[in-house]
CSV table of C-alpha atoms in Angstrom, one decimal:
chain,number,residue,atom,x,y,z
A,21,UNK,CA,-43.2,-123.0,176.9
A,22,UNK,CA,-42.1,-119.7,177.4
A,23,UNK,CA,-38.7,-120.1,176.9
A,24,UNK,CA,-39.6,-121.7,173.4
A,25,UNK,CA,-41.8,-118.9,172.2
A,26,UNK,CA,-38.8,-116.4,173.6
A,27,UNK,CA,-36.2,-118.3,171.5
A,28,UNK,CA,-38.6,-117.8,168.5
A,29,UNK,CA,-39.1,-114.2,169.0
A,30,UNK,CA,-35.7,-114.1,168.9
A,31,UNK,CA,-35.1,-115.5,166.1
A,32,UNK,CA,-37.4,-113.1,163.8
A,33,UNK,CA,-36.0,-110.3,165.3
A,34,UNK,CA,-32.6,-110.9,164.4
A,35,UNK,CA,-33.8,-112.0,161.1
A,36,UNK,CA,-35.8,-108.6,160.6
A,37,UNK,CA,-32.7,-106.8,161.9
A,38,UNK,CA,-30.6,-108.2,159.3
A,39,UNK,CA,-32.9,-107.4,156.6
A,40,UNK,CA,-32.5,-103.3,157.2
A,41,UNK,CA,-28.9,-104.1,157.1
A,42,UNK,CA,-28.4,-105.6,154.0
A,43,UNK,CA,-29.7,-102.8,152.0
A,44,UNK,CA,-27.2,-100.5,154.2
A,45,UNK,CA,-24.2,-102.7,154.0
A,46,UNK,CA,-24.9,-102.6,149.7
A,47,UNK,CA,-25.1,-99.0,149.7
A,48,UNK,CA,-21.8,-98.6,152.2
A,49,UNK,CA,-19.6,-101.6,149.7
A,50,UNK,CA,-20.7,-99.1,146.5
A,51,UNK,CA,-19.6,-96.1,147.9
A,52,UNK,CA,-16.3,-97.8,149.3
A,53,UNK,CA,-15.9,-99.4,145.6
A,54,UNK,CA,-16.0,-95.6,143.8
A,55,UNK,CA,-13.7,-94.2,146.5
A,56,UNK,CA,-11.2,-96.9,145.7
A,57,UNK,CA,-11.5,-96.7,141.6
A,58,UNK,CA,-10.8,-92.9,141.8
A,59,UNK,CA,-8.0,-93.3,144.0
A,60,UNK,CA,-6.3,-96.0,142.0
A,61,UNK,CA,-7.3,-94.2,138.5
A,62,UNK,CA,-9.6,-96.5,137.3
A,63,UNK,CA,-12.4,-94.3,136.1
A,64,UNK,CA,-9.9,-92.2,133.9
A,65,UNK,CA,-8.9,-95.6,132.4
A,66,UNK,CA,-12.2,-96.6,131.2
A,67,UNK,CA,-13.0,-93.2,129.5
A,68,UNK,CA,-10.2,-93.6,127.8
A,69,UNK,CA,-11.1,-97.1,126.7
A,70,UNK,CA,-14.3,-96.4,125.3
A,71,UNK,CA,-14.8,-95.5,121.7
A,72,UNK,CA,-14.5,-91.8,120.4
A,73,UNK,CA,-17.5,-90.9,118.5
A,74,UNK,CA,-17.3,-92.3,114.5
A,75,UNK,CA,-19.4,-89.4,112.1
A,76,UNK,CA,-20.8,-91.1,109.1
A,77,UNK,CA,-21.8,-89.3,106.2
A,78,UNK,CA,-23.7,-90.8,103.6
A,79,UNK,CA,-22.7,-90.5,99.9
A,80,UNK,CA,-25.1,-90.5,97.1
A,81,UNK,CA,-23.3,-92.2,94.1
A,82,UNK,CA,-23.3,-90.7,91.1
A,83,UNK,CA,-25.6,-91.8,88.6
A,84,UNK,CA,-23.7,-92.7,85.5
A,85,UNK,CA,-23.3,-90.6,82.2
A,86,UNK,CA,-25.1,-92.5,79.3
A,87,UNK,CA,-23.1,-91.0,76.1
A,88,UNK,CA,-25.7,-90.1,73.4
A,89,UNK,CA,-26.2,-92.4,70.2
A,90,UNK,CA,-23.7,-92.0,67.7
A,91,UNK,CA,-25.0,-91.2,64.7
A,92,UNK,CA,-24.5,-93.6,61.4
A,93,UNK,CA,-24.3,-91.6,58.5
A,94,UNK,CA,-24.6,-94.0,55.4
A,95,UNK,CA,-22.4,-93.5,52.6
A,96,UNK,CA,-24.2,-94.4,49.2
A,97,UNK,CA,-22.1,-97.1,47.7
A,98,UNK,CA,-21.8,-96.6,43.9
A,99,UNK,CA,-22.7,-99.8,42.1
A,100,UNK,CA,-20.6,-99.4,38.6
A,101,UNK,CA,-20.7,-102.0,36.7
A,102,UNK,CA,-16.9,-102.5,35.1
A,103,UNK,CA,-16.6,-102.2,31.1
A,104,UNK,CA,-16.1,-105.2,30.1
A,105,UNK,CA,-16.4,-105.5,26.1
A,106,UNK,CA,-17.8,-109.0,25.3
A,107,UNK,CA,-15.9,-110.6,22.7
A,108,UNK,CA,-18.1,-110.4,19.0
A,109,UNK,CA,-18.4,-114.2,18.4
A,110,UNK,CA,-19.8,-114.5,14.1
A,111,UNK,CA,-22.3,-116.6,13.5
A,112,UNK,CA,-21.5,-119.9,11.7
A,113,UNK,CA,-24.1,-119.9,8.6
A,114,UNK,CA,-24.9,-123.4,7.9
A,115,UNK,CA,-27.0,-123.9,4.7
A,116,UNK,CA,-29.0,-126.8,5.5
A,117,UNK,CA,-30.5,-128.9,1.7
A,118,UNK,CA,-34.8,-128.6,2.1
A,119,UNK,CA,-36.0,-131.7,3.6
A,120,UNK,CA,-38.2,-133.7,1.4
A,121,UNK,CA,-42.0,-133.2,1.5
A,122,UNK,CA,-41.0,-129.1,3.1
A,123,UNK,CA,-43.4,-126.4,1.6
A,124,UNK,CA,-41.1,-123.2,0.8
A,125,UNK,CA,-42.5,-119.7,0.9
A,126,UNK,CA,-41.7,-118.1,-2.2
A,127,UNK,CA,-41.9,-113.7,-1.8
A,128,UNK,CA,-42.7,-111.3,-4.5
A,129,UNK,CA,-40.7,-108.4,-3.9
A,130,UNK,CA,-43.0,-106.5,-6.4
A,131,UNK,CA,-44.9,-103.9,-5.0
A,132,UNK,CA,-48.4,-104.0,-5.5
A,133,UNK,CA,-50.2,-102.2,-7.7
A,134,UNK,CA,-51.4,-99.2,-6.7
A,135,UNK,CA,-55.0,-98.7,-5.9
A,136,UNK,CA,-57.4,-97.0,-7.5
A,137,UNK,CA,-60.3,-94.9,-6.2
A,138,UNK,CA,-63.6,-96.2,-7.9
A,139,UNK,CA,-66.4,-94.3,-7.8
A,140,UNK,CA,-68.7,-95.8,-5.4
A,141,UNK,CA,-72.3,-96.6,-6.1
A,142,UNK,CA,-74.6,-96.1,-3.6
A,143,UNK,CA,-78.5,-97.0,-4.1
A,144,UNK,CA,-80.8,-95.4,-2.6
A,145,UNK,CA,-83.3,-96.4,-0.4
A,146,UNK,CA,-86.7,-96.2,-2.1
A,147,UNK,CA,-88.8,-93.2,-0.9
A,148,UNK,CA,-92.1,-94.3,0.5
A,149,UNK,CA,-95.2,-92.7,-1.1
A,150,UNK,CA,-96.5,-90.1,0.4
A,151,UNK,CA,-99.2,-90.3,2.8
A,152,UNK,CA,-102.5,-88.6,1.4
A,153,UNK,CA,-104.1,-86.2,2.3
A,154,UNK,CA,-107.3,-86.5,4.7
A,155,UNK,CA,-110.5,-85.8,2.8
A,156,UNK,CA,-112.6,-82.9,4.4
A,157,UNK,CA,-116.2,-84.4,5.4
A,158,UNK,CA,-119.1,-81.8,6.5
A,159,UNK,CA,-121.8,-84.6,7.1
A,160,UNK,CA,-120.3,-86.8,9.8
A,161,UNK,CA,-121.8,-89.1,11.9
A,162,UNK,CA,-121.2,-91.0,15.2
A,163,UNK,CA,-121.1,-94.4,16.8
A,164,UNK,CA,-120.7,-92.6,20.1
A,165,UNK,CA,-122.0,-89.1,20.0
A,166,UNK,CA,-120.4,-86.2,22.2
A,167,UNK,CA,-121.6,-85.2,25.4
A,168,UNK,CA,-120.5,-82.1,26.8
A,169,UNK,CA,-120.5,-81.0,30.2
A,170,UNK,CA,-121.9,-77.7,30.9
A,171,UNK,CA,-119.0,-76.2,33.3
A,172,UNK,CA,-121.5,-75.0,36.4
A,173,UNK,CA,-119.1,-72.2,36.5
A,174,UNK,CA,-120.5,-70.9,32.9
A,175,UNK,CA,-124.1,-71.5,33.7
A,176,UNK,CA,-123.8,-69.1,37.0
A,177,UNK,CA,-121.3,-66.4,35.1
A,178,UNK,CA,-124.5,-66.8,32.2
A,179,UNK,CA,-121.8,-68.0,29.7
A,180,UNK,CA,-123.2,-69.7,26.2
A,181,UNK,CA,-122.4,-70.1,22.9
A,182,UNK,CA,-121.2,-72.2,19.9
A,183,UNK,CA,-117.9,-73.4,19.5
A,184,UNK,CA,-117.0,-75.2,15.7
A,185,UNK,CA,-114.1,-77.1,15.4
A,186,UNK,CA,-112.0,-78.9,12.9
A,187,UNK,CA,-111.4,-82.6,13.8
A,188,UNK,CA,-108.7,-85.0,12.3
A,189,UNK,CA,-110.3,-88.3,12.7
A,190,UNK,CA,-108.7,-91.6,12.0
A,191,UNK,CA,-109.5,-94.5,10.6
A,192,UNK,CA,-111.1,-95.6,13.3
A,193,UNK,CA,-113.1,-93.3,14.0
A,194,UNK,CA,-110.9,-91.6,17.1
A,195,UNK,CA,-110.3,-87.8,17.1
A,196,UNK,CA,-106.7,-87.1,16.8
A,197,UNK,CA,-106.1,-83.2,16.2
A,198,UNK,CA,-109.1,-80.8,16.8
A,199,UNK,CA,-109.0,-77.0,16.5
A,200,UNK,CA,-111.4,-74.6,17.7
A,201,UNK,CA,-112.3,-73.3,14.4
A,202,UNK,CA,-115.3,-70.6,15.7
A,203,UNK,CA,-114.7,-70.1,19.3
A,204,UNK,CA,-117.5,-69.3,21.7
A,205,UNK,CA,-115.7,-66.3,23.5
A,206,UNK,CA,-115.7,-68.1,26.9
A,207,UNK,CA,-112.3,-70.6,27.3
A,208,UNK,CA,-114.4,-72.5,29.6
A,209,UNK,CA,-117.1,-73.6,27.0
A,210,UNK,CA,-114.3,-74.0,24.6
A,211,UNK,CA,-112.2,-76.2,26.6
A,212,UNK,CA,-115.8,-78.1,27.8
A,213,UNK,CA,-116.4,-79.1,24.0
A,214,UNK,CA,-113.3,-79.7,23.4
A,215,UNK,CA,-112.4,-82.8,25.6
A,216,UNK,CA,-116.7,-83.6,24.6
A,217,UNK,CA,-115.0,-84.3,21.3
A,218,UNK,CA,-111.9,-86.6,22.2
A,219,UNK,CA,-114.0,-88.8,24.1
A,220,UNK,CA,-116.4,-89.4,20.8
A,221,UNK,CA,-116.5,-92.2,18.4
A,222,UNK,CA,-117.1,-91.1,14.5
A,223,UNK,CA,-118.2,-93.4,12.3
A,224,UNK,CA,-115.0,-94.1,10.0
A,225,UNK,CA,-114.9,-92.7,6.4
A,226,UNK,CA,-114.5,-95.2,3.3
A,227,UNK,CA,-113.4,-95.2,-0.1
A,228,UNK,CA,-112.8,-98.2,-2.5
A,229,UNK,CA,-114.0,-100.2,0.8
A,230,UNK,CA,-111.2,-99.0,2.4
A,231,UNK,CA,-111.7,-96.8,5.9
A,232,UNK,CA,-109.1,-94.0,5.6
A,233,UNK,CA,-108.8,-90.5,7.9
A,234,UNK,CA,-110.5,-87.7,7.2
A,235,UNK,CA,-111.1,-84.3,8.7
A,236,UNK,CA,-114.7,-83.4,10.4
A,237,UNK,CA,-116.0,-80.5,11.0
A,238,UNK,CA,-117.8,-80.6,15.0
A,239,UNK,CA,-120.1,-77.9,16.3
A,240,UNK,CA,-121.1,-77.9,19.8
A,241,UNK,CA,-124.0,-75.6,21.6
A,242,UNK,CA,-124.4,-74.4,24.9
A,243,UNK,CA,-127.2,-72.5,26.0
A,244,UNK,CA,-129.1,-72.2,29.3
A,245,UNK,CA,-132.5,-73.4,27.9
A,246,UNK,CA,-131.2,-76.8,27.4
């Protein structure tokens, strides 16, 4: 039993022993190897085999020259027309007989006769008669009597008076034209009788049974009493 554990002790320690060899032995083989390559030359040989350095340098091409445009320059091209004279061909004049049943045109070279300037007559229009004239009427009397409007304005200023007018009434009876004939001396009442007048109705004047204008005389009072 002994024996057999001796013979295995053995063993690992020859086999650990050759294990811190090998790492030795490599490093004694290298060193042997380098002595032998300088000695023969073989280091010199392999510098000299290896590649010198290449420098590359990198050349931008040159971008190419585009020439400009050449310029057209247009040359005006004369259109002229040759002279050519065109041969004067006369015309063939054929007299051709009337055919039956054809109307021919027959023309008076006389001039005419000259005109003569004739006194024109012009008639003229009928005048219409003229209108007459309104009748003046003092007495007048009304379908629709005036009724003035005192202007509250006069009655606190203390204005009164009498204002006459001449009135141009037509045949129906409807003021047309008034005029102050005798004026009050206030505008106010004047204007007041006035437009008391437009708004009246006279009774229409007739003569022959025929209503015709005429021309009224109006008089209108103010006074504070009323």
């Amino acid at each position: 039993m002994n024996a057999v554990v001796n013979s295995e002790f053995s063993l690992s320690g020859q086999a650990n022993s050759w294990r811190r060899f090998l790492p030795m032995a490599g490093i004694v083989l290298a060193h042997a190897a380098l002595f032998y390559a300088l000695q023969n030359g073989l280091i010199s040989h392999v510098v000299k085999v290896m590649p010198e350095e290449v420098v590359m340098t990198f050349v931008q091409p040159e971008k190419p020259v585009t020439p400009p445009p050449a310029k057209i320059v247009e040359k005006p091209v004369s259109l002229k027309q040759p002279d050519i004279q065109l041969p004067v061909i006369p015309t063939p004049v054929v007299n051709t007989p009337p055919a039956p049943h054809s109307i021919t045109a027959v023309v008076n070279d006389t001039p005419p006769p000259p005109k003569t300037d004739a006194p024109v007559v012009v008639s003229a229009a009928p005048t219409p008669p003229a209108p007459a004239t309104p009748k003046s009427v003092s007495a007048v009397e009304y379908l629709r009597p005036p009724r003035p409007e005192y202007p509250s304005l006069s009655r606190r200023m203390g204005e009164e008076g009498k204002v006459v007018m001449r009135v141009l009434v037509n045949d129906k009876g409807q003021a047309e034209k008034i005029e102050v004939h005798q004026s009050s001396g206030f505008p106010r009442l004047d204007d007041a009788a006035r437009v008391a007048i437009m708004r009246a109705v006279f009774k229409p004047y007739h003569e022959d049974g025929k209503a015709l204008a005429m021309i009224a005389t109006a008089t209108i009072h103010f006074s504070l009493d009323s």
